[in-house]
């Protein structure tokens, strides 16, 4: 995606002194990484990662304590200790970092850097989802206490193809010896290179300087960056935020759904409330087979898969009068037809009356984990089919945000490979 005008009206990505783990001070680089904070299934995932290595990054991004203030103080103390002990160390030269993820035939490469936040008001960085204020407050407290960007956002743009601009720099870096190379438990190979050559940095700057980007993952962290920038004034290091930029003309991302687990709504009650408002029919399991039925139904309209007691129920064909009464009309028709829109407006808000709060709804990226948690809590798992990327981009260009947690772009960058200090 390009923007009108010159380089002053596009993305500005600058080098920084990356904070990285010192390999000799940890068990392995793979053992200290984590998925992004909002992908970790708590508390099981936190406990597992903490046991993987005493220096796992989850101790910074999801510190465990009784109160938010105590959690933030703990993370700040942990980061200070790791720096003092040489577990983490800053690279001597400011750099942009080329980051590669590879698994089988899947290959993704992008550039990690500090992105100027001044683009926020210029339509240069396009969000596509709403955010939850309490999550922004939580992330802001953590960033404020640690004075660090602990994990990058995932942003996408469309370049001009291989051999030019940033794409040429990325491919050239990937031919060199990496700073680090590690295989995480999910089978992904991660490699990182530092780009410090002035000519290469200039080529990246010139290429990105007339482009706009879509936030693929990290809307809450982006909102947090903007809040903290406003708090600190300018000019300060808070005018920039850590991002991974991927050229989807070269490396298309995968789009997955984010599912809901309704903690306090038993499946029987959820199904009873749908009577007369949706078509509900049982479908055969196991889960992979039921998800295929959901995918097929999604081609024809709104569709959801409900489970929680070992049975599966396909929910389709909402009553048009219900949609007219519950879904706001001041948005494009594509937005009004989104599964996430109908789920929140017609089901959660109206028929089920479930507040969008952590004690009521858990957002989970993995379908089996969502089902397992619903069965464990006696709740309802609401499984969705992913929305197409072109729909996301079209709505973002119109300035229309989707309901929060509507999409999951990936593969997501591993957390812990490179951090950014703001001190």
Short mmCIF file of C-alpha atoms in Angstrom, two decimals:
data_model
loop_
_atom_site.label_atom_id
_atom_site.label_comp_id
_atom_site.label_asym_id
_atom_site.label_seq_id
_atom_site.Cartn_x
_atom_site.Cartn_y
_atom_site.Cartn_z
CA UNK A 1 0.00 0.00 0.00
CA UNK A 2 1.38 3.40 -0.95
CA UNK A 3 0.49 6.87 0.21
CA UNK A 4 0.29 10.09 -1.78
CA UNK A 5 3.10 12.57 -1.63
CA UNK A 6 6.73 12.19 -0.56
CA UNK A 7 8.64 10.26 2.06
CA UNK A 8 7.45 12.56 4.83
CA UNK A 9 3.97 11.09 4.44
CA UNK A 10 4.78 7.41 4.91
CA UNK A 11 6.31 4.94 7.32
CA UNK A 12 9.42 5.98 9.21
CA UNK A 13 11.34 3.03 10.64
CA UNK A 14 14.56 3.77 12.50
CA UNK A 15 17.38 1.56 13.85
CA UNK A 16 17.69 0.89 17.58
CA UNK A 17 20.05 -0.90 19.98
CA UNK A 18 18.26 -4.22 20.35
CA UNK A 19 18.17 -5.92 23.74
CA UNK A 20 18.86 -9.61 23.21
CA UNK A 21 19.46 -12.66 25.34
CA UNK A 22 23.10 -13.63 25.81
CA UNK A 23 23.12 -17.28 24.66
CA UNK A 24 25.72 -18.35 27.24
CA UNK A 25 23.51 -17.17 30.11
CA UNK A 26 20.35 -19.13 29.22
CA UNK A 27 19.54 -22.79 28.63
CA UNK A 28 18.65 -22.15 24.99
CA UNK A 29 17.18 -19.31 22.97
CA UNK A 30 14.13 -21.42 22.19
CA UNK A 31 13.50 -22.02 25.90
CA UNK A 32 13.34 -18.29 26.70
CA UNK A 33 10.91 -17.31 23.94
CA UNK A 34 7.14 -17.11 24.18
CA UNK A 35 4.13 -16.51 21.94
CA UNK A 36 2.72 -12.95 22.17
CA UNK A 37 1.19 -12.17 25.56
CA UNK A 38 -2.41 -12.46 24.31
CA UNK A 39 -1.84 -15.88 22.73
CA UNK A 40 -0.54 -17.52 25.91
CA UNK A 41 -3.36 -19.53 27.48
CA UNK A 42 -3.31 -18.52 31.13
CA UNK A 43 -2.53 -19.88 33.65
CA UNK A 44 -1.46 -23.19 32.08
CA UNK A 45 0.67 -21.54 29.42
CA UNK A 46 2.39 -19.19 31.85
CA UNK A 47 3.27 -22.04 34.21
CA UNK A 48 4.62 -24.12 31.35
CA UNK A 49 6.77 -21.32 29.96
CA UNK A 50 8.10 -20.33 33.37
CA UNK A 51 9.22 -23.90 33.92
CA UNK A 52 10.93 -24.04 30.51
CA UNK A 53 13.71 -21.69 31.67
CA UNK A 54 14.06 -19.36 34.68
CA UNK A 55 14.67 -16.49 32.26
CA UNK A 56 11.72 -17.10 29.93
CA UNK A 57 10.37 -13.82 28.56
CA UNK A 58 6.90 -14.65 29.92
CA UNK A 59 8.20 -13.40 33.30
CA UNK A 60 8.34 -9.93 31.73
CA UNK A 61 5.25 -9.90 29.49
CA UNK A 62 2.93 -11.75 31.94
CA UNK A 63 4.37 -11.30 35.44
CA UNK A 64 2.49 -13.12 38.17
CA UNK A 65 1.48 -11.17 41.29
CA UNK A 66 -1.66 -10.24 43.20
CA UNK A 67 -2.22 -6.71 41.88
CA UNK A 68 -1.45 -4.85 38.63
CA UNK A 69 0.99 -2.58 40.46
CA UNK A 70 2.80 -5.55 41.97
CA UNK A 71 2.96 -7.29 38.60
CA UNK A 72 4.46 -4.24 36.93
CA UNK A 73 6.98 -3.70 39.72
CA UNK A 74 7.97 -7.35 39.48
CA UNK A 75 8.52 -7.13 35.71
CA UNK A 76 10.60 -3.96 36.10
CA UNK A 77 12.72 -5.58 38.81
CA UNK A 78 13.19 -8.73 36.74
CA UNK A 79 14.28 -6.75 33.68
CA UNK A 80 16.71 -4.69 35.78
CA UNK A 81 18.19 -7.85 37.30
CA UNK A 82 18.59 -9.60 33.97
CA UNK A 83 20.41 -6.59 32.54
CA UNK A 84 22.65 -6.34 35.59
CA UNK A 85 23.43 -10.06 35.48
CA UNK A 86 24.18 -10.03 31.75
CA UNK A 87 21.26 -12.27 30.84
CA UNK A 88 20.13 -9.54 28.45
CA UNK A 89 22.50 -7.19 26.68
CA UNK A 90 22.13 -4.27 24.27
CA UNK A 91 23.70 -4.56 20.83
CA UNK A 92 26.55 -2.04 20.46
CA UNK A 93 25.32 -0.67 17.12
CA UNK A 94 21.86 0.64 16.30
CA UNK A 95 20.30 -1.62 13.70
CA UNK A 96 17.21 -2.67 11.88
CA UNK A 97 16.73 -6.41 12.18
CA UNK A 98 15.69 -8.81 9.44
CA UNK A 99 13.61 -11.56 11.02
CA UNK A 100 12.79 -14.91 9.41
CA UNK A 101 10.30 -17.61 10.39
CA UNK A 102 10.34 -20.91 8.53
CA UNK A 103 8.40 -24.15 8.93
CA UNK A 104 8.14 -26.62 6.08
CA UNK A 105 7.02 -24.73 3.00
CA UNK A 106 6.01 -21.66 5.04
CA UNK A 107 8.54 -18.83 4.93
CA UNK A 108 8.08 -15.31 6.27
CA UNK A 109 10.63 -12.50 6.45
CA UNK A 110 10.29 -8.92 7.61
CA UNK A 111 12.06 -5.96 9.18
CA UNK A 112 12.05 -5.16 12.91
CA UNK A 113 12.59 -1.52 13.85
CA UNK A 114 11.31 1.44 15.85
CA UNK A 115 8.37 3.00 14.00
CA UNK A 116 7.56 6.70 14.32
CA UNK A 117 4.15 7.08 15.96
CA UNK A 118 3.55 10.42 14.27
CA UNK A 119 1.98 8.44 11.44
CA UNK A 120 -1.01 7.59 13.66
CA UNK A 121 -3.02 10.67 12.74
CA UNK A 122 -2.07 10.64 9.07
CA UNK A 123 -3.76 7.42 7.96
CA UNK A 124 -0.37 5.78 7.50
CA UNK A 125 -0.86 2.98 10.04
CA UNK A 126 -4.31 1.43 9.64
CA UNK A 127 -5.92 -0.35 12.59
CA UNK A 128 -8.73 -2.74 11.75
CA UNK A 129 -9.98 -3.76 15.21
CA UNK A 130 -11.40 -2.01 18.24
CA UNK A 131 -9.54 -2.33 21.54
CA UNK A 132 -10.54 -3.01 25.13
CA UNK A 133 -9.60 -0.07 27.38
CA UNK A 134 -8.71 -2.27 30.36
CA UNK A 135 -6.16 -4.20 28.26
CA UNK A 136 -4.57 -0.94 27.06
CA UNK A 137 -4.37 0.22 30.67
CA UNK A 138 -2.74 -3.09 31.66
CA UNK A 139 -0.16 -2.95 28.84
CA UNK A 140 0.55 0.73 29.51
CA UNK A 141 1.30 0.02 33.14
CA UNK A 142 3.74 -2.73 32.15
CA UNK A 143 5.53 -0.63 29.50
CA UNK A 144 5.66 2.36 31.83
CA UNK A 145 7.22 0.31 34.63
CA UNK A 146 9.77 -1.51 32.47
CA UNK A 147 10.45 1.44 30.15
CA UNK A 148 10.67 -1.03 27.31
CA UNK A 149 8.89 -2.41 24.27
CA UNK A 150 8.96 -6.11 25.15
CA UNK A 151 7.44 -7.52 21.95
CA UNK A 152 6.90 -6.17 18.45
CA UNK A 153 3.60 -5.46 16.74
CA UNK A 154 3.04 -7.24 13.42
CA UNK A 155 2.35 -4.79 10.58
CA UNK A 156 1.94 -5.54 6.88
CA UNK A 157 2.48 -3.48 3.75
CA UNK A 158 2.61 -4.21 0.05
CA UNK A 159 5.94 -3.60 -1.63
CA UNK A 160 6.93 -3.51 -5.28
CA UNK A 161 8.35 -7.03 -5.40
CA UNK A 162 11.77 -8.64 -4.95
CA UNK A 163 14.95 -6.87 -5.95
CA UNK A 164 13.89 -3.36 -4.94
CA UNK A 165 13.91 -1.23 -1.81
CA UNK A 166 13.37 -2.92 1.53
CA UNK A 167 12.71 -6.29 -0.14
CA UNK A 168 16.21 -6.31 -1.62
CA UNK A 169 17.73 -5.50 1.78
CA UNK A 170 15.75 -8.29 3.43
CA UNK A 171 16.81 -10.89 0.88
CA UNK A 172 20.45 -9.77 0.97
CA UNK A 173 20.56 -10.00 4.77
CA UNK A 174 19.15 -13.54 4.65
CA UNK A 175 22.24 -14.70 2.71
CA UNK A 176 24.54 -13.69 5.56
CA UNK A 177 25.38 -15.41 8.85
CA UNK A 178 22.55 -14.69 11.32
CA UNK A 179 22.92 -13.19 14.78
CA UNK A 180 20.81 -16.03 16.11
CA UNK A 181 19.10 -19.18 14.90
CA UNK A 182 16.78 -21.32 16.99
CA UNK A 183 13.93 -23.80 16.54
CA UNK A 184 11.01 -23.37 18.93
CA UNK A 185 8.78 -26.15 20.21
CA UNK A 186 6.15 -25.48 17.54
CA UNK A 187 8.67 -26.45 14.85
CA UNK A 188 9.40 -22.93 13.58
CA UNK A 189 12.98 -21.96 12.73
CA UNK A 190 13.68 -18.36 13.76
CA UNK A 191 16.66 -16.39 12.42
CA UNK A 192 17.68 -12.77 12.99
CA UNK A 193 20.16 -10.50 11.18
CA UNK A 194 21.30 -6.97 12.04
CA UNK A 195 21.27 -4.37 9.24
CA UNK A 196 23.68 -1.52 10.02
CA UNK A 197 25.08 -0.59 6.61
CA UNK A 198 24.15 3.08 5.89
CA UNK A 199 23.29 2.36 2.26
CA UNK A 200 20.95 -0.49 3.20
CA UNK A 201 19.31 1.58 5.95
CA UNK A 202 18.81 4.41 3.45
CA UNK A 203 17.22 2.00 0.94
CA UNK A 204 14.73 0.79 3.55
CA UNK A 205 13.91 4.36 4.60
CA UNK A 206 13.33 5.51 1.03
CA UNK A 207 11.13 2.53 0.21
CA UNK A 208 8.95 2.67 3.34
CA UNK A 209 8.73 6.45 3.32
CA UNK A 210 5.78 6.48 0.88
CA UNK A 211 3.91 3.42 2.16
CA UNK A 212 1.11 2.75 4.63
CA UNK A 213 0.72 -0.36 6.76
CA UNK A 214 -2.07 -2.45 8.23
CA UNK A 215 -1.88 -3.55 11.86
CA UNK A 216 -2.10 -7.31 11.54
CA UNK A 217 -1.51 -8.10 15.21
CA UNK A 218 -1.04 -5.86 18.24
CA UNK A 219 -3.87 -3.31 18.27
CA UNK A 220 -3.74 -3.02 22.05
CA UNK A 221 0.02 -2.46 22.04
CA UNK A 222 -0.38 0.17 19.30
CA UNK A 223 -3.01 1.98 21.39
CA UNK A 224 -0.63 1.67 24.34
CA UNK A 225 2.23 3.22 22.35
CA UNK A 226 0.02 6.20 21.51
CA UNK A 227 -1.15 6.66 25.09
CA UNK A 228 2.40 6.59 26.46
CA UNK A 229 3.67 8.93 23.75
CA UNK A 230 1.03 11.44 24.82
CA UNK A 231 2.05 11.05 28.46
CA UNK A 232 5.73 11.71 27.79
CA UNK A 233 5.47 14.56 25.30
CA UNK A 234 7.96 14.98 22.47
CA UNK A 235 10.68 14.50 21.50
CA UNK A 236 11.42 11.35 23.51
CA UNK A 237 12.07 7.65 22.73
CA UNK A 238 8.33 7.18 23.41
CA UNK A 239 7.71 8.75 19.98
CA UNK A 240 8.58 5.33 18.50
CA UNK A 241 7.31 1.79 19.01
CA UNK A 242 8.75 -1.65 18.25
CA UNK A 243 7.23 -3.29 15.14
CA UNK A 244 7.81 -6.08 12.64
CA UNK A 245 6.96 -5.00 9.10
CA UNK A 246 6.19 -7.76 6.58
CA UNK A 247 5.76 -7.19 2.84
CA UNK A 248 2.71 -9.31 2.00
CA UNK A 249 3.33 -8.95 -1.72
CA UNK A 250 6.32 -11.20 -1.04
CA UNK A 251 5.18 -13.07 2.08
CA UNK A 252 1.37 -13.33 2.38
CA UNK A 253 0.17 -13.80 5.95
CA UNK A 254 -2.26 -16.44 7.13
CA UNK A 255 -5.55 -15.26 8.67
CA UNK A 256 -7.14 -17.27 11.47
CA UNK A 257 -10.15 -16.72 13.71
CA UNK A 258 -10.08 -15.85 17.39
CA UNK A 259 -12.58 -17.86 19.39
CA UNK A 260 -14.61 -16.99 22.51
CA UNK A 261 -15.04 -19.02 25.69
CA UNK A 262 -18.02 -17.87 27.73
CA UNK A 263 -17.17 -18.79 31.30
CA UNK A 264 -20.55 -18.30 32.95
CA UNK A 265 -22.92 -19.40 30.19
CA UNK A 266 -23.66 -23.16 30.07
CA UNK A 267 -24.10 -24.56 26.59
CA UNK A 268 -27.73 -25.58 27.22
CA UNK A 269 -28.63 -22.00 28.20
CA UNK A 270 -26.79 -20.59 25.19
CA UNK A 271 -28.70 -22.85 22.81
CA UNK A 272 -32.06 -22.17 24.44
CA UNK A 273 -31.64 -18.42 23.97
CA UNK A 274 -31.20 -18.89 20.20
CA UNK A 275 -34.61 -20.45 19.64
CA UNK A 276 -36.59 -18.48 17.06
CA UNK A 277 -33.64 -16.21 16.28
CA UNK A 278 -31.13 -18.54 14.55
CA UNK A 279 -31.17 -21.91 12.87
CA UNK A 280 -29.44 -24.43 15.14
CA UNK A 281 -28.59 -27.98 14.13
CA UNK A 282 -26.32 -30.62 15.68
CA UNK A 283 -23.28 -31.67 13.68
CA UNK A 284 -21.03 -34.70 13.97
CA UNK A 285 -17.65 -34.53 15.67
CA UNK A 286 -14.81 -34.81 16.29
CA UNK A 287 -13.71 -31.18 16.31
CA UNK A 288 -11.81 -31.16 12.97
CA UNK A 289 -14.87 -32.54 11.19
CA UNK A 290 -17.19 -30.04 12.89
CA UNK A 291 -14.86 -27.18 11.87
CA UNK A 292 -15.11 -28.33 8.25
CA UNK A 293 -18.89 -28.01 8.51
CA UNK A 294 -18.43 -24.51 9.97
CA UNK A 295 -16.13 -23.52 7.09
CA UNK A 296 -18.65 -24.73 4.53
CA UNK A 297 -21.53 -22.88 6.19
CA UNK A 298 -19.46 -19.67 6.43
CA UNK A 299 -19.35 -19.50 2.65
CA UNK A 300 -23.10 -18.85 2.64
CA UNK A 301 -23.51 -16.42 5.54
CA UNK A 302 -23.04 -15.97 9.28
CA UNK A 303 -22.08 -19.22 10.99
CA UNK A 304 -20.86 -20.19 14.45
CA UNK A 305 -19.98 -23.50 16.07
CA UNK A 306 -21.05 -23.94 19.70
CA UNK A 307 -19.75 -26.65 22.02
CA UNK A 308 -18.79 -27.23 25.63
CA UNK A 309 -20.22 -30.62 26.60
CA UNK A 310 -18.78 -32.84 23.87
CA UNK A 311 -21.56 -32.09 21.37
CA UNK A 312 -21.34 -29.64 18.45
CA UNK A 313 -24.04 -27.27 17.23
CA UNK A 314 -23.93 -25.20 14.04
CA UNK A 315 -25.64 -21.80 14.36
CA UNK A 316 -26.67 -20.08 11.08
CA UNK A 317 -29.35 -17.99 9.40
CA UNK A 318 -29.96 -15.14 11.86
CA UNK A 319 -33.46 -13.64 11.84
CA UNK A 320 -33.25 -10.51 9.62
CA UNK A 321 -35.41 -8.60 12.09
CA UNK A 322 -32.93 -9.40 14.87
CA UNK A 323 -30.04 -8.13 12.74
CA UNK A 324 -31.94 -4.96 11.83
CA UNK A 325 -32.71 -4.31 15.50
CA UNK A 326 -29.30 -5.07 17.00
CA UNK A 327 -26.58 -4.25 14.42
CA UNK A 328 -25.80 -0.58 13.94
CA UNK A 329 -26.69 0.82 10.52
CA UNK A 330 -24.07 3.55 10.17
CA UNK A 331 -21.40 1.14 8.94
CA UNK A 332 -20.66 -0.47 5.54
CA UNK A 333 -22.66 -3.56 4.68
CA UNK A 334 -19.48 -5.67 4.74
CA UNK A 335 -19.00 -4.69 8.38
CA UNK A 336 -22.64 -5.42 9.26
CA UNK A 337 -22.30 -8.94 7.83
CA UNK A 338 -19.14 -9.86 9.74
CA UNK A 339 -19.48 -12.88 12.01
CA UNK A 340 -17.80 -10.93 14.82
CA UNK A 341 -20.27 -8.06 14.39
CA UNK A 342 -23.29 -10.35 14.60
CA UNK A 343 -21.75 -12.32 17.45
CA UNK A 344 -21.21 -9.27 19.64
CA UNK A 345 -24.29 -7.22 18.72
CA UNK A 346 -26.93 -9.90 18.34
CA UNK A 347 -25.70 -12.80 20.47
CA UNK A 348 -23.44 -11.57 23.27
CA UNK A 349 -25.11 -8.19 23.86
CA UNK A 350 -28.75 -9.06 23.11
CA UNK A 351 -29.66 -12.74 23.35
CA UNK A 352 -27.06 -13.93 25.86
CA UNK A 353 -26.45 -10.61 27.65
CA UNK A 354 -22.84 -11.53 28.36
CA UNK A 355 -20.65 -8.54 29.33
CA UNK A 356 -17.43 -8.17 27.35
CA UNK A 357 -15.23 -8.47 30.43
CA UNK A 358 -12.41 -10.93 31.26
CA UNK A 359 -14.42 -12.67 33.96
CA UNK A 360 -17.10 -13.49 31.38
CA UNK A 361 -15.29 -13.91 28.03
CA UNK A 362 -11.88 -15.41 27.31
CA UNK A 363 -10.44 -14.85 23.82
CA UNK A 364 -8.41 -17.83 22.59
CA UNK A 365 -6.61 -18.33 19.27
CA UNK A 366 -6.56 -22.14 19.36
CA UNK A 367 -9.84 -24.01 18.77
CA UNK A 368 -8.97 -27.19 20.73
CA UNK A 369 -7.82 -25.08 23.70
CA UNK A 370 -11.09 -23.12 23.58
CA UNK A 371 -13.13 -26.31 23.62
CA UNK A 372 -11.07 -27.84 26.44
CA UNK A 373 -11.45 -24.73 28.58
CA UNK A 374 -15.22 -24.59 28.02
CA UNK A 375 -15.60 -28.22 29.04
CA UNK A 376 -13.44 -27.62 32.11
CA UNK A 377 -15.46 -24.59 33.24
CA UNK A 378 -18.91 -25.80 32.18
CA UNK A 379 -19.13 -22.86 29.79
CA UNK A 380 -19.74 -22.37 26.08
CA UNK A 381 -17.10 -22.33 23.35
CA UNK A 382 -18.03 -20.13 20.37
CA UNK A 383 -15.85 -21.07 17.40
CA UNK A 384 -15.60 -18.78 14.36
CA UNK A 385 -14.30 -19.12 10.81
CA UNK A 386 -11.64 -16.56 9.77
CA UNK A 387 -12.57 -13.49 7.76
CA UNK A 388 -10.79 -12.94 4.43
CA UNK A 389 -7.78 -10.60 4.43
CA UNK A 390 -9.17 -8.50 1.55
CA UNK A 391 -12.25 -7.71 3.66
CA UNK A 392 -10.02 -6.60 6.53
CA UNK A 393 -7.97 -4.31 4.28
CA UNK A 394 -10.98 -2.79 2.53
CA UNK A 395 -12.63 -1.88 5.83
CA UNK A 396 -9.37 -0.51 7.24
CA UNK A 397 -8.91 1.74 4.21
CA UNK A 398 -12.41 3.11 4.85
CA UNK A 399 -11.42 3.89 8.42
CA UNK A 400 -13.83 1.28 9.79
CA UNK A 401 -12.64 -0.89 12.68
CA UNK A 402 -13.88 -4.43 13.19
CA UNK A 403 -15.09 -5.74 16.54
CA UNK A 404 -12.14 -6.45 18.81
CA UNK A 405 -10.41 -9.81 18.47
CA UNK A 406 -11.92 -10.43 15.03
CA UNK A 407 -8.83 -11.81 13.33
CA UNK A 408 -5.52 -13.49 14.04
CA UNK A 409 -2.81 -12.90 11.46
CA UNK A 410 0.24 -15.12 11.45
CA UNK A 411 2.70 -16.47 11.83
CA UNK A 412 3.25 -14.10 14.75
CA UNK A 413 6.77 -13.11 15.77
CA UNK A 414 8.19 -15.00 18.72
CA UNK A 415 8.52 -12.81 21.80
CA UNK A 416 11.99 -12.60 23.35
CA UNK A 417 14.27 -12.53 20.31
CA UNK A 418 14.78 -8.76 20.37
CA UNK A 419 13.47 -6.11 22.80
CA UNK A 420 13.72 -2.30 22.78
CA UNK A 421 14.69 -0.25 25.82
CA UNK A 422 13.36 3.29 26.10
CA UNK A 423 15.87 4.40 28.75
#
